[in-house]
Amino acid sequence: MTDYFEVHERDSAARLGELRLAESLATPALVDDVVADAGSEWFQSQPFPEGDDSRLTILPYRGFPSGTREEVQESFAPDYPDVEYPSAAVVTPRTAADYGADAYVLSNAPGFVGHASAFANAVVEAKDRLPADSALYLSGVATPANAAVLAYAGVDLLDGHRAAVYGTQGKYLTTDGEHELADLDDLPCACPACQRPREEFGREDCKEHNLNALRAELARVRTRIRQGRLRDYVEGQARHEAWLTAAFRELDQEWGYLEARTPVQRDTLLLAASEDTLRRVEIQRFADRVTSRYVNRYGDDRPLLLVPCSARKPYSDSQSHRQFQDAAQYRAHVVSMTSPIGVVPQDLELTYPAQHYDSVVTGRWSEDEKEFVARVLRRYLERTDYPRVIAHVPPEGYRDIVERVEADIDIPVEYTVEDHPTTGESLANLRDALAGEDQIWVSEREERTLRAVADYQFGRGAGDNLLGDIQVQGRYPKLQALDAEGEQLAALVPQYGLLSLTLRGARRWVDSDVETKTVEIDDFVPRGSVLAPGIVTADDDIRVGDEVVVEGPSAFAVGKAEMRGQEMAESTRGIAVDVRHSEER
């Protein structure tokens, strides 16, 4: 049981936590001052430590170098008894298991940190075997340059050993790497250690600076996690060392590991500043759901209108998109093309991350961007049914993508842009192309928006099976779905473009054919939140931010998941579900 560590916030695999000692420590953090190492038992038996709540005690252990055969690791792995003070157990990726400790020290971290594939494999394998609510500690590896990537991978605890040793060797560390002290004419830092003339700055000062720089970097990392924007930071910061860039790219290949830990919704900015953004879970998940869950409810007699994205979000608020609609007069179903998202049906323009990203706009598309958007557009058109496509897109990039896809689909495509989409000639072409088409009325668009969001959020067909016959109330984007009796089932949340269910809506979800995400609790009625110790079981496919039904012998409730399903079932601390509505059975 984890008694002294608790996770408070999650940003993919990175966590903002608390090591609950006599003086609590916010993590990710350095733990040099609060760790008591009971020692290795390879050479002699160690006295068992008494321990206390002021320190994290590393229990007597046997570490293993990289490459040690699995059967040897298992044969010599020590037993870790339960203790009543903050404790840590030393494990390898292969011997990692629940020993009842609060933290786990991954053996031989210096042997794999610096090697991207080995690092990703070691951390992912260990994390998949360790309790979800325990802390992961990598010793002897942290520097200001690699701390953000270590935290992004899921490391919670570090120490300043390497930074201190480098300082005594005359290596001056910054977030962009290391510099030989002898080669520095100026000190590029304003920490207390650097507030002296360069000629008086010695190796002890360099050691103090390195530790200051590492603490400052971890403070930045904690801030980024709190903002839900660590990945944005990592994509830029890791460029300073090749292995760090390779490391987060290797982690991107661990889809199951990252996807399970990445929230399904946020209301913070996603910065698309490099092609690595295309591999982010949020981007790939959106593209997958749009191309596998979206149902075209506009019928096979309404054309598709492809338009470029806009800097302003949501797109329909932008001046260019208002011009497009003025010309089109709502006579076609509008879908925006964009990098890095792919394609965005107008019904989903609020849904995370469609209105939450910002990208670097140069007017030039890379080949990777073209190929990604073309692949998404192709899959979308293969799974929807339009009689024709009006491509009102610029020649640069956009048209090239549409032409690639046009060769693979059996749908006529008409191009309406001359030079630029908002010129008078282009808008006139668009108007003419849609002349004679029936208009899509506001009430029709609003109802289909609610159904499209339900499909995206709960699964293909949920817009019909879960919502059923509905009336729409409110003004876009603040729409509510009411049943035939006028009772509210769900509301669209404009901040992140997903549905928030009422108890009535949750009951309809349970009674429908749509797969329900359920959390089973003990015999109590939740008010405000459900803590992890009160959970009996939770569906494995629950992700942070998911809408969930909460059921127990005495209660029925609905709310938003604050942990993934596996973590709910395993954790002994923390808020698992933010309950919106509950009732006693």
Coordinates of N, CA and C in Angstrom, one line a residue, residues 388-555:
R388 N -20.6 14.7 -54.0 CA -19.5 15.4 -54.7 C -18.8 16.2 -53.6
V389 N -17.6 16.7 -54.0 CA -16.7 17.5 -53.1 C -16.4 18.8 -53.8
I390 N -16.7 19.9 -53.0 CA -16.3 21.2 -53.4 C -15.0 21.6 -52.6
A391 N -13.9 21.7 -53.3 CA -12.6 21.9 -52.7 C -12.3 23.4 -52.8
H392 N -12.7 24.2 -51.8 CA -12.4 25.6 -51.8 C -11.1 25.8 -50.9
V393 N -10.0 25.4 -51.5 CA -8.8 25.4 -50.8 C -7.7 26.1 -51.6
P394 N -6.7 26.7 -51.0 CA -5.6 27.4 -51.7 C -4.8 26.4 -52.5
P395 N -4.1 26.9 -53.5 CA -3.2 26.0 -54.4 C -2.1 25.4 -53.6
E396 N -1.5 26.2 -52.7 CA -0.3 25.8 -52.0 C -0.7 24.7 -50.9
G397 N -0.2 23.5 -51.0 CA -0.4 22.5 -50.0 C -1.7 21.9 -50.0
Y398 N -2.8 22.6 -49.8 CA -4.1 22.1 -49.6 C -4.5 21.4 -50.9
R399 N -4.4 22.0 -52.0 CA -4.9 21.4 -53.3 C -4.1 20.2 -53.6
D400 N -2.8 20.2 -53.4 CA -1.9 19.1 -53.6 C -2.5 17.9 -52.8
I401 N -2.9 18.1 -51.6 CA -3.4 17.0 -50.7 C -4.7 16.5 -51.3
V402 N -5.6 17.4 -51.7 CA -6.9 16.9 -52.3 C -6.7 16.1 -53.6
E403 N -5.8 16.6 -54.4 CA -5.5 15.9 -55.6 C -4.9 14.5 -55.4
R404 N -4.1 14.3 -54.4 CA -3.6 13.0 -54.0 C -4.7 12.1 -53.7
V405 N -5.7 12.6 -52.9 CA -6.8 11.8 -52.5 C -7.8 11.5 -53.6
E406 N -8.0 12.5 -54.4 CA -9.0 12.4 -55.5 C -8.7 11.2 -56.4
A407 N -7.5 10.9 -56.6 CA -7.1 9.7 -57.4 C -7.6 8.4 -56.8
D408 N -7.8 8.4 -55.5 CA -8.2 7.1 -54.9 C -9.7 7.0 -54.5
I409 N -10.5 8.0 -54.8 CA -11.9 7.9 -54.4 C -12.8 8.1 -55.7
D410 N -14.0 7.6 -55.6 CA -14.9 7.7 -56.7 C -15.9 8.7 -56.4
I411 N -15.4 9.9 -56.2 CA -16.3 11.1 -55.9 C -15.8 12.3 -56.7
P412 N -16.7 12.9 -57.5 CA -16.2 14.1 -58.3 C -15.8 15.2 -57.4
V413 N -14.7 15.9 -57.8 CA -14.2 17.0 -57.0 C -14.1 18.2 -57.9
E414 N -14.6 19.4 -57.4 CA -14.6 20.6 -58.1 C -13.8 21.6 -57.3
Y415 N -12.9 22.3 -57.9 CA -12.0 23.3 -57.3 C -12.5 24.7 -57.6
T416 N -12.6 25.5 -56.6 CA -13.3 26.8 -56.8 C -12.4 28.0 -56.5
V417 N -11.1 27.8 -56.1 CA -10.3 28.9 -55.7 C -9.4 29.4 -56.9
E418 N -9.4 30.7 -57.0 CA -8.5 31.3 -57.9 C -7.6 32.2 -57.1
D419 N -6.3 31.8 -57.0 CA -5.3 32.6 -56.3 C -5.4 32.4 -54.8
H420 N -6.6 32.9 -54.2 CA -6.8 32.9 -52.7 C -8.2 32.6 -52.4
P421 N -8.6 31.9 -51.3 CA -10.0 31.5 -51.1 C -10.9 32.7 -50.8
T422 N -10.4 33.9 -50.4 CA -11.3 35.0 -50.0 C -11.3 36.1 -51.1
T423 N -10.7 35.8 -52.2 CA -10.9 36.8 -53.3 C -12.3 36.8 -53.8
G424 N -12.8 37.9 -54.4 CA -14.1 38.0 -54.9 C -14.4 36.9 -56.0
E425 N -13.4 36.6 -56.8 CA -13.6 35.6 -57.9 C -13.8 34.2 -57.3
S426 N -13.0 33.9 -56.2 CA -13.1 32.6 -55.6 C -14.4 32.4 -54.9
L427 N -14.8 33.4 -54.2 CA -16.1 33.3 -53.5 C -17.3 33.2 -54.4
A428 N -17.2 33.9 -55.6 CA -18.2 33.8 -56.6 C -18.2 32.4 -57.2
N429 N -17.1 31.8 -57.4 CA -17.0 30.4 -57.8 C -17.7 29.5 -56.8
L430 N -17.4 29.7 -55.6 CA -18.0 28.9 -54.5 C -19.5 29.0 -54.5
R431 N -20.0 30.2 -54.6 CA -21.4 30.5 -54.7 C -22.1 29.8 -55.9
D432 N -21.4 29.9 -57.0 CA -22.0 29.2 -58.2 C -22.0 27.7 -58.1
A433 N -20.9 27.2 -57.5 CA -20.8 25.7 -57.4 C -21.9 25.1 -56.5
L434 N -22.5 25.9 -55.6 CA -23.5 25.4 -54.7 C -24.9 25.9 -55.0
A435 N -25.0 26.6 -56.1 CA -26.3 27.1 -56.5 C -27.3 26.0 -56.8
G436 N -28.5 26.1 -56.2 CA -29.5 25.1 -56.4 C -29.5 24.0 -55.3
E437 N -28.5 24.0 -54.4 CA -28.5 23.1 -53.3 C -29.4 23.6 -52.2
D438 N -30.0 22.7 -51.5 CA -30.9 23.1 -50.4 C -30.1 23.6 -49.2
Q439 N -30.6 24.5 -48.5 CA -29.9 25.1 -47.3 C -30.1 24.2 -46.1
I440 N -29.0 24.1 -45.3 CA -29.1 23.3 -44.0 C -29.4 24.3 -42.9
W441 N -30.6 24.1 -42.3 CA -31.1 25.1 -41.4 C -30.4 25.0 -40.0
V442 N -30.5 26.0 -39.2 CA -29.8 26.1 -38.0 C -30.1 24.9 -37.0
S443 N -31.4 24.7 -36.9 CA -31.9 23.6 -36.0 C -31.3 22.3 -36.4
E444 N -31.2 22.1 -37.7 CA -30.7 20.8 -38.3 C -29.2 20.7 -37.9
R445 N -28.4 21.8 -38.1 CA -27.0 21.8 -37.8 C -26.8 21.6 -36.3
E446 N -27.6 22.2 -35.5 CA -27.3 22.1 -34.0 C -27.6 20.7 -33.5
E447 N -28.7 20.1 -34.0 CA -29.0 18.7 -33.6 C -27.9 17.7 -34.0
R448 N -27.4 17.9 -35.3 CA -26.4 17.0 -35.8 C -25.0 17.3 -35.1
T449 N -24.8 18.5 -34.6 CA -23.6 18.7 -33.8 C -23.6 17.9 -32.6
L450 N -24.7 17.9 -31.8 CA -24.8 17.1 -30.6 C -24.6 15.6 -30.9
R451 N -25.2 15.1 -32.0 CA -25.1 13.7 -32.3 C -23.6 13.4 -32.7
A452 N -23.0 14.3 -33.5 CA -21.6 14.0 -33.9 C -20.7 14.0 -32.7
V453 N -20.9 14.9 -31.8 CA -20.0 14.9 -30.6 C -20.3 13.6 -29.8
A454 N -21.5 13.2 -29.7 CA -21.8 11.9 -29.0 C -21.1 10.7 -29.6
D455 N -21.1 10.7 -31.0 CA -20.4 9.6 -31.7 C -18.9 9.7 -31.4
Y456 N -18.3 10.9 -31.5 CA -16.9 11.1 -31.2 C -16.5 10.6 -29.8
Q457 N -17.3 11.0 -28.8 CA -17.0 10.8 -27.4 C -17.3 9.4 -26.9
F458 N -18.4 8.8 -27.3 CA -18.8 7.5 -26.8 C -18.7 6.4 -27.7
G459 N -18.6 6.6 -29.0 CA -18.5 5.5 -30.0 C -19.4 5.7 -31.1
R460 N -19.1 5.1 -32.3 CA -19.9 5.3 -33.5 C -21.3 4.8 -33.2
G461 N -22.3 5.6 -33.6 CA -23.7 5.3 -33.4 C -24.3 5.8 -32.1
A462 N -23.4 6.3 -31.2 CA -24.0 6.8 -29.9 C -24.9 8.0 -30.1
G463 N -24.6 8.8 -31.1 CA -25.5 10.0 -31.4 C -26.9 9.6 -31.6
D464 N -27.2 8.4 -32.1 CA -28.6 7.9 -32.2 C -29.0 7.0 -31.1
N465 N -28.1 6.1 -30.8 CA -28.5 5.1 -29.8 C -28.6 5.6 -28.3
L466 N -27.7 6.5 -28.0 CA -27.7 7.1 -26.7 C -28.6 8.2 -26.6
L467 N -28.6 9.2 -27.5 CA -29.5 10.3 -27.4 C -30.9 10.1 -27.8
G468 N -31.1 9.2 -28.8 CA -32.4 8.9 -29.3 C -33.1 10.1 -29.9
D469 N -34.4 10.2 -29.7 CA -35.2 11.4 -30.1 C -34.9 12.6 -29.2
I470 N -34.4 13.7 -29.7 CA -34.1 14.8 -28.8 C -34.7 16.1 -29.3
Q471 N -34.8 17.0 -28.4 CA -35.1 18.4 -28.7 C -33.8 19.2 -28.3
V472 N -33.5 20.2 -29.1 CA -32.3 21.0 -28.8 C -32.7 22.3 -28.2
Q473 N -32.0 22.6 -27.1 CA -32.3 23.9 -26.4 C -31.0 24.7 -26.3
G474 N -31.1 26.0 -26.3 CA -29.9 26.9 -26.1 C -29.4 27.4 -27.4
R475 N -28.4 28.2 -27.3 CA -27.8 28.8 -28.5 C -26.4 28.4 -28.6
Y476 N -26.0 28.0 -29.8 CA -24.6 27.5 -30.1 C -23.6 28.5 -29.6
P477 N -22.6 28.0 -28.8 CA -22.2 26.7 -28.6 C -22.8 26.0 -27.3
K478 N -23.6 26.8 -26.6 CA -24.2 26.3 -25.3 C -25.5 25.5 -25.6
L479 N -25.4 24.3 -26.1 CA -26.5 23.5 -26.5 C -26.8 22.4 -25.5
Q480 N -28.1 22.2 -25.3 CA -28.5 21.1 -24.4 C -29.4 20.1 -25.2
A481 N -29.3 18.8 -24.9 CA -30.1 17.8 -25.5 C -31.2 17.4 -24.5
L482 N -32.5 17.6 -24.9 CA -33.6 17.2 -24.1 C -34.3 16.0 -24.7
D483 N -34.9 15.2 -23.8 CA -35.6 14.0 -24.3 C -37.0 14.4 -24.6
A484 N -37.9 13.5 -25.0 CA -39.2 13.8 -25.5 C -40.1 14.4 -24.4
E485 N -39.7 14.2 -23.1 CA -40.5 14.8 -22.0 C -39.9 16.2 -21.6
G486 N -38.9 16.6 -22.3 CA -38.3 17.9 -22.0 C -37.3 17.9 -20.9
E487 N -36.8 16.7 -20.5 CA -35.8 16.6 -19.5 C -34.4 16.6 -20.1
Q488 N -33.5 17.3 -19.5 CA -32.2 17.4 -20.1 C -31.4 16.0 -19.9
L489 N -30.8 15.6 -21.1 CA -29.9 14.5 -21.1 C -28.5 14.8 -21.0
A490 N -28.1 15.9 -21.7 CA -26.7 16.2 -21.8 C -26.6 17.7 -22.2
A491 N -25.4 18.3 -22.0 CA -25.1 19.6 -22.4 C -23.7 19.6 -23.1
L492 N -23.6 20.4 -24.1 CA -22.3 20.6 -24.8 C -21.4 21.6 -24.0
V493 N -20.2 21.2 -23.6 CA -19.3 22.1 -22.9 C -18.4 22.8 -23.9
P494 N -18.6 24.1 -24.1 CA -17.9 24.8 -25.1 C -16.4 24.8 -24.9
Q495 N -15.9 24.7 -23.6 CA -14.5 24.9 -23.4 C -13.7 23.7 -24.0
Y496 N -14.3 22.5 -24.1 CA -13.5 21.4 -24.7 C -14.4 20.6 -25.6
G497 N -15.6 21.0 -25.9 CA -16.4 20.4 -27.0 C -16.8 19.0 -26.8
L498 N -17.1 18.6 -25.6 CA -17.6 17.2 -25.3 C -18.9 17.4 -24.5
L499 N -19.7 16.3 -24.4 CA -21.0 16.3 -23.7 C -20.8 16.0 -22.2
S500 N -21.6 16.7 -21.4 CA -21.7 16.5 -20.0 C -23.1 15.9 -19.7
L501 N -23.1 14.7 -19.2 CA -24.4 14.0 -19.0 C -25.0 14.3 -17.7
T502 N -26.4 14.4 -17.7 CA -27.1 14.4 -16.4 C -27.4 13.0 -16.0
L503 N -28.0 12.8 -14.8 CA -28.3 11.4 -14.3 C -29.3 10.7 -15.3
R504 N -30.2 11.5 -15.9 CA -31.1 10.9 -16.8 C -30.4 10.5 -18.1
G505 N -29.4 11.3 -18.5 CA -28.6 10.9 -19.7 C -27.7 9.7 -19.4
A506 N -27.2 9.6 -18.1 CA -26.3 8.5 -17.7 C -27.1 7.2 -17.7
R507 N -28.4 7.3 -17.2 CA -29.2 6.1 -17.2 C -29.5 5.6 -18.6
R508 N -29.8 6.6 -19.5 CA -30.0 6.2 -20.9 C -28.8 5.6 -21.5
W509 N -27.6 6.1 -21.1 CA -26.3 5.5 -21.6 C -26.2 4.0 -21.2
V510 N -26.5 3.8 -19.9 CA -26.5 2.4 -19.4 C -27.5 1.5 -20.1
D511 N -28.7 2.0 -20.4 CA -29.7 1.2 -21.0 C -29.5 1.0 -22.5
S512 N -28.6 1.8 -23.1 CA -28.4 1.8 -24.6 C -27.5 0.6 -25.0
D513 N -27.3 0.5 -26.3 CA -26.3 -0.5 -26.8 C -24.9 0.0 -26.8
V514 N -24.7 1.3 -26.4 CA -23.4 1.9 -26.4 C -22.6 1.4 -25.2
E515 N -21.3 1.1 -25.5 CA -20.5 0.6 -24.4 C -20.3 1.6 -23.3
T516 N -20.6 1.3 -22.1 CA -20.6 2.2 -21.0 C -19.2 2.1 -20.2
K517 N -18.7 3.2 -19.8 CA -17.5 3.2 -19.0 C -18.0 3.4 -17.5
T518 N -17.7 2.3 -16.7 CA -18.3 2.2 -15.4 C -17.3 2.1 -14.3
V519 N -17.6 2.8 -13.2 CA -16.7 2.7 -12.0 C -17.6 2.1 -10.9
E520 N -17.2 1.0 -10.4 CA -18.0 0.4 -9.3 C -17.4 0.8 -7.9
I521 N -18.3 1.3 -7.0 CA -17.8 1.8 -5.7 C -18.4 0.9 -4.6
D522 N -17.9 1.2 -3.4 CA -18.4 0.5 -2.2 C -19.7 1.1 -1.8
D523 N -20.2 0.7 -0.7 CA -21.6 1.1 -0.2 C -21.6 2.5 0.4
F524 N -21.6 3.5 -0.5 CA -21.7 4.9 0.0 C -22.3 5.7 -1.1
V525 N -22.8 6.9 -0.8 CA -23.3 7.8 -1.8 C -22.3 9.0 -2.0
P526 N -21.6 9.1 -3.1 CA -20.6 10.1 -3.3 C -21.1 11.5 -3.4
R527 N -20.5 12.4 -2.8 CA -20.8 13.8 -2.9 C -19.6 14.6 -3.3
G528 N -19.5 15.1 -4.5 CA -18.4 15.9 -4.9 C -17.3 15.1 -5.6
S529 N -16.8 14.0 -5.0 CA -15.8 13.3 -5.7 C -15.8 11.9 -5.1
V530 N -15.2 10.9 -5.8 CA -15.0 9.6 -5.4 C -13.4 9.4 -5.2
L531 N -13.0 9.0 -4.1 CA -11.6 8.8 -3.8 C -11.2 7.3 -4.2
A532 N -10.0 7.1 -4.6 CA -9.6 5.8 -5.1 C -9.8 4.7 -4.1
P533 N -9.6 4.9 -2.7 CA -9.9 3.8 -1.8 C -11.3 3.3 -1.8
G534 N -12.3 4.1 -2.3 CA -13.7 3.7 -2.3 C -14.1 2.9 -3.6
I535 N -13.1 2.7 -4.5 CA -13.5 2.0 -5.7 C -13.2 0.5 -5.7
V536 N -14.2 -0.2 -6.1 CA -14.1 -1.7 -6.2 C -13.4 -2.1 -7.5
T537 N -14.0 -1.7 -8.6 CA -13.4 -2.0 -9.9 C -13.7 -0.8 -10.9
A538 N -13.0 -0.7 -12.0 CA -13.2 0.3 -13.0 C -12.8 -0.3 -14.3
D539 N -13.5 0.1 -15.4 CA -13.2 -0.4 -16.7 C -11.8 0.1 -17.1
D540 N -11.0 -0.8 -17.7 CA -9.7 -0.5 -18.1 C -9.6 0.6 -19.2
D541 N -10.6 0.7 -20.0 CA -10.5 1.7 -21.1 C -10.9 3.1 -20.7
I542 N -11.1 3.4 -19.4 CA -11.3 4.7 -18.9 C -10.1 5.5 -19.0
R543 N -10.2 6.7 -19.5 CA -9.1 7.7 -19.6 C -9.4 8.9 -18.8
V544 N -8.4 9.7 -18.4 CA -8.6 10.9 -17.7 C -9.4 11.9 -18.6
G545 N -10.5 12.4 -18.0 CA -11.4 13.3 -18.7 C -12.6 12.6 -19.3
D546 N -12.6 11.3 -19.3 CA -13.8 10.5 -19.8 C -15.0 10.7 -18.9
E547 N -16.2 10.7 -19.6 CA -17.4 10.7 -18.9 C -17.6 9.2 -18.3
V548 N -18.0 9.1 -17.1 CA -18.1 7.8 -16.5 C -19.4 7.7 -15.6
V549 N -19.9 6.5 -15.6 CA -21.1 6.1 -14.7 C -20.5 5.5 -13.4
V550 N -20.9 6.0 -12.3 CA -20.5 5.4 -11.0 C -21.7 4.7 -10.4
E551 N -21.4 3.4 -10.0 CA -22.5 2.6 -9.5 C -22.0 1.9 -8.2
G552 N -22.9 1.8 -7.2 CA -22.6 1.0 -6.0 C -23.9 0.5 -5.4
P553 N -23.8 -0.2 -4.4 CA -25.0 -0.8 -3.7 C -26.0 0.3 -3.3
S554 N -25.5 1.5 -3.0 CA -26.4 2.6 -2.5 C -26.5 3.8 -3.4
A555 N -25.8 3.8 -4.5 CA -25.7 5.0 -5.3 C -25.6 4.8 -6.8

